[in-house]
């Protein structure tokens, strides 16, 4: 299936100069939605994670169904002030602006193998900060998975050593 035909390009969102790769058409079509989750699950199964972490908010949309398919637990990485229990925090640079992410300190037992999922890797700052949060819990990053990689931004170079799975490259 041509998954790219289900990605919509929105120029100058959320600010001038950014070409936003919109995954909502991919999710709205049941065939492309199921196909993308099934393909994603096939490609990351060999990593044998104990947990999946999804990054707010589009990482939830792919991370949760993947966790369900792989039969592993899920933990959300969220924007500041959203998680109710004690958190670890990490601040990072985004393609547009700065932000902080948080993860519950007890999201998974120390020593877990954690697969980090988001819809898209641009500069890699978001995923690298999430990896730092996973490490702070005493767990290991088993890998990273993204629906889309913006190759020219070289986000992979910012990630710690771990397998990276992507479904689409631009
Ligand atoms: P980065 O930290 O630069 O890798 O940015 C990745 C995060 O920002 C992901 O959570 C994406 O959802 C979002 N993002 C960054 N650039 C884009 C883009 N061009 N289109 C859609 N989402 C983007």
Short mmCIF file of C-alpha atoms and ligand atoms in Angstrom, two decimals:
data_model
loop_
_atom_site.label_atom_id
_atom_site.label_comp_id
_atom_site.label_asym_id
_atom_site.label_seq_id
_atom_site.Cartn_x
_atom_site.Cartn_y
_atom_site.Cartn_z
CA UNK A 1 0.00 0.00 0.00
CA UNK A 2 1.15 3.54 -0.78
CA UNK A 3 1.07 4.98 2.74
CA UNK A 4 2.44 8.32 1.55
CA UNK A 5 -0.79 8.93 -0.34
CA UNK A 6 -2.50 9.04 3.09
CA UNK A 7 -0.16 11.71 4.53
CA UNK A 8 -1.34 15.29 4.00
CA UNK A 9 1.17 18.12 3.65
CA UNK A 10 0.16 21.40 5.31
CA UNK A 11 2.53 24.30 4.50
CA UNK A 12 3.34 26.90 7.19
CA UNK A 13 1.81 25.01 10.14
CA UNK A 14 2.13 25.59 13.05
CA UNK A 15 4.37 28.46 11.93
CA UNK A 16 5.81 29.86 8.67
CA UNK A 17 8.45 27.67 7.06
CA UNK A 18 7.29 24.36 8.59
CA UNK A 19 5.81 21.77 6.21
CA UNK A 20 3.56 19.79 8.55
CA UNK A 21 3.17 16.09 7.71
CA UNK A 22 -0.39 15.35 8.84
CA UNK A 23 -1.14 11.72 9.73
CA UNK A 24 -4.89 12.24 10.37
CA UNK A 25 -5.92 11.02 6.85
CA UNK A 26 -3.89 7.83 7.46
CA UNK A 27 -5.84 7.22 10.67
CA UNK A 28 -9.22 8.21 9.22
CA UNK A 29 -9.05 5.53 6.51
CA UNK A 30 -9.58 2.14 8.20
CA UNK A 31 -7.52 0.25 5.59
CA UNK A 32 -4.44 2.49 5.83
CA UNK A 33 -4.83 2.72 9.62
CA UNK A 34 -4.88 -1.06 10.09
CA UNK A 35 -2.16 -1.61 7.48
CA UNK A 36 0.20 0.91 9.09
CA UNK A 37 -0.27 -0.55 12.60
CA UNK A 38 0.16 -4.13 11.34
CA UNK A 39 3.30 -3.21 9.37
CA UNK A 40 4.70 -1.27 12.35
CA UNK A 41 4.07 -4.24 14.66
CA UNK A 42 5.80 -6.67 12.24
CA UNK A 43 8.84 -4.42 11.99
CA UNK A 44 9.37 -3.88 15.74
CA UNK A 45 8.34 -7.31 17.08
CA UNK A 46 11.92 -8.64 16.91
CA UNK A 47 13.05 -5.95 19.38
CA UNK A 48 11.05 -7.83 22.02
CA UNK A 49 10.26 -4.80 24.19
CA UNK A 50 8.75 -5.18 27.66
CA UNK A 51 7.00 -1.79 27.37
CA UNK A 52 6.11 0.80 24.77
CA UNK A 53 6.36 4.50 25.49
CA UNK A 54 4.23 6.82 23.35
CA UNK A 55 5.08 10.51 23.12
CA UNK A 56 2.22 13.02 23.56
CA UNK A 57 0.12 13.20 21.65
CA UNK A 58 0.44 11.58 18.24
CA UNK A 59 2.78 8.96 19.69
CA UNK A 60 -0.20 7.70 21.71
CA UNK A 61 -2.16 7.03 18.51
CA UNK A 62 0.44 4.55 17.27
CA UNK A 63 2.07 3.43 20.52
CA UNK A 64 -1.09 2.12 22.19
CA UNK A 65 -2.29 -0.12 19.32
CA UNK A 66 1.28 -1.40 18.93
CA UNK A 67 1.45 -2.27 22.64
CA UNK A 68 -1.90 -4.06 22.30
CA UNK A 69 -0.68 -6.04 19.26
CA UNK A 70 2.65 -6.97 20.87
CA UNK A 71 1.00 -7.83 24.18
CA UNK A 72 3.15 -5.45 26.23
CA UNK A 73 2.45 -2.56 28.59
CA UNK A 74 2.16 1.08 27.55
CA UNK A 75 3.33 4.25 29.29
CA UNK A 76 2.64 7.83 28.15
CA UNK A 77 5.31 10.54 28.00
CA UNK A 78 3.44 13.78 28.54
CA UNK A 79 3.76 17.55 28.57
CA UNK A 80 4.46 19.09 32.01
CA UNK A 81 1.80 18.95 34.71
CA UNK A 82 -0.34 16.23 33.12
CA UNK A 83 0.91 13.10 34.91
CA UNK A 84 -0.45 12.79 38.46
CA UNK A 85 2.29 10.81 40.25
CA UNK A 86 6.02 11.56 40.75
CA UNK A 87 7.78 12.22 37.42
CA UNK A 88 11.16 12.47 35.77
CA UNK A 89 11.52 15.57 33.51
CA UNK A 90 13.60 16.37 30.45
CA UNK A 91 13.77 19.66 28.48
CA UNK A 92 14.56 19.59 24.76
CA UNK A 93 14.61 21.67 21.55
CA UNK A 94 11.80 21.08 19.01
CA UNK A 95 11.87 21.85 15.27
CA UNK A 96 9.68 24.76 16.40
CA UNK A 97 10.44 25.96 19.97
CA UNK A 98 11.40 24.33 23.28
CA UNK A 99 9.46 22.00 25.49
CA UNK A 100 9.64 19.71 28.53
CA UNK A 101 8.45 16.12 28.74
CA UNK A 102 7.63 14.00 31.75
CA UNK A 103 7.41 10.27 32.53
CA UNK A 104 6.13 8.63 35.70
CA UNK A 105 9.07 7.48 37.81
CA UNK A 106 7.32 4.12 38.32
CA UNK A 107 6.15 3.71 34.69
CA UNK A 108 7.98 0.37 34.48
CA UNK A 109 10.33 -1.70 36.64
CA UNK A 110 14.05 -0.84 36.41
CA UNK A 111 15.77 -3.00 33.80
CA UNK A 112 12.81 -3.05 31.40
CA UNK A 113 13.38 -2.96 27.63
CA UNK A 114 11.43 0.03 26.33
CA UNK A 115 10.44 0.82 22.74
CA UNK A 116 9.86 4.55 22.10
CA UNK A 117 7.13 5.45 19.56
CA UNK A 118 6.18 8.75 17.93
CA UNK A 119 4.48 9.72 14.69
CA UNK A 120 7.47 11.60 13.29
CA UNK A 121 11.17 12.27 13.87
CA UNK A 122 12.35 15.70 12.75
CA UNK A 123 15.42 17.04 14.62
CA UNK A 124 15.32 14.11 17.05
CA UNK A 125 15.13 16.28 20.17
CA UNK A 126 11.79 14.91 21.34
CA UNK A 127 12.80 11.27 20.99
CA UNK A 128 16.25 11.90 22.52
CA UNK A 129 14.62 13.56 25.56
CA UNK A 130 12.27 10.59 25.87
CA UNK A 131 15.24 8.22 25.77
CA UNK A 132 16.81 10.24 28.60
CA UNK A 133 13.59 9.83 30.62
CA UNK A 134 13.61 6.05 30.05
CA UNK A 135 17.24 5.90 31.18
CA UNK A 136 16.36 7.91 34.32
CA UNK A 137 13.92 5.16 35.32
CA UNK A 138 16.81 2.65 35.21
CA UNK A 139 15.47 0.97 32.06
CA UNK A 140 16.99 0.40 28.60
CA UNK A 141 15.92 1.81 25.24
CA UNK A 142 15.20 -1.28 23.08
CA UNK A 143 14.59 0.89 20.02
CA UNK A 144 12.71 3.76 18.40
CA UNK A 145 9.79 3.62 15.98
CA UNK A 146 8.38 6.44 13.85
CA UNK A 147 5.79 6.50 11.11
CA UNK A 148 7.71 9.30 9.35
CA UNK A 149 11.37 10.36 9.27
CA UNK A 150 12.35 13.78 7.90
CA UNK A 151 15.73 12.55 6.69
CA UNK A 152 17.34 15.93 5.91
CA UNK A 153 17.06 16.99 9.56
CA UNK A 154 19.32 14.09 10.64
CA UNK A 155 17.37 13.42 13.82
CA UNK A 156 18.79 9.89 14.07
CA UNK A 157 22.20 11.36 14.87
CA UNK A 158 20.77 12.77 18.10
CA UNK A 159 19.45 9.43 19.34
CA UNK A 160 21.37 7.08 21.63
CA UNK A 161 22.56 3.82 20.06
CA UNK A 162 19.46 1.64 19.47
CA UNK A 163 17.62 0.28 16.40
CA UNK A 164 15.41 2.81 14.58
CA UNK A 165 12.34 1.67 12.59
CA UNK A 166 10.53 4.07 10.23
CA UNK A 167 7.65 3.38 7.87
CA UNK A 168 8.08 6.43 5.59
CA UNK A 169 10.93 8.79 4.75
CA UNK A 170 10.75 12.31 3.32
P1 LIG B 1 11.75 16.73 16.75
O1 LIG B 1 11.95 16.82 18.23
O2 LIG B 1 12.33 17.90 16.02
O3 LIG B 1 12.23 15.40 16.20
O4 LIG B 1 10.20 16.84 16.48
C1 LIG B 1 9.37 15.73 16.55
C2 LIG B 1 8.04 16.06 17.16
O5 LIG B 1 7.47 17.24 16.63
C3 LIG B 1 7.06 14.95 16.90
O6 LIG B 1 6.28 14.74 18.08
C4 LIG B 1 6.24 15.44 15.74
O7 LIG B 1 4.88 15.09 15.92
C5 LIG B 1 6.41 16.95 15.74
N1 LIG B 1 6.84 17.47 14.44
C6 LIG B 1 8.02 18.10 14.16
N2 LIG B 1 8.10 18.48 12.90
C7 LIG B 1 6.95 18.08 12.31
C8 LIG B 1 6.44 18.18 10.96
N3 LIG B 1 7.14 18.75 9.98
N4 LIG B 1 5.23 17.63 10.72
C9 LIG B 1 4.52 17.03 11.71
N5 LIG B 1 4.94 16.93 12.98
C10 LIG B 1 6.14 17.44 13.30
#
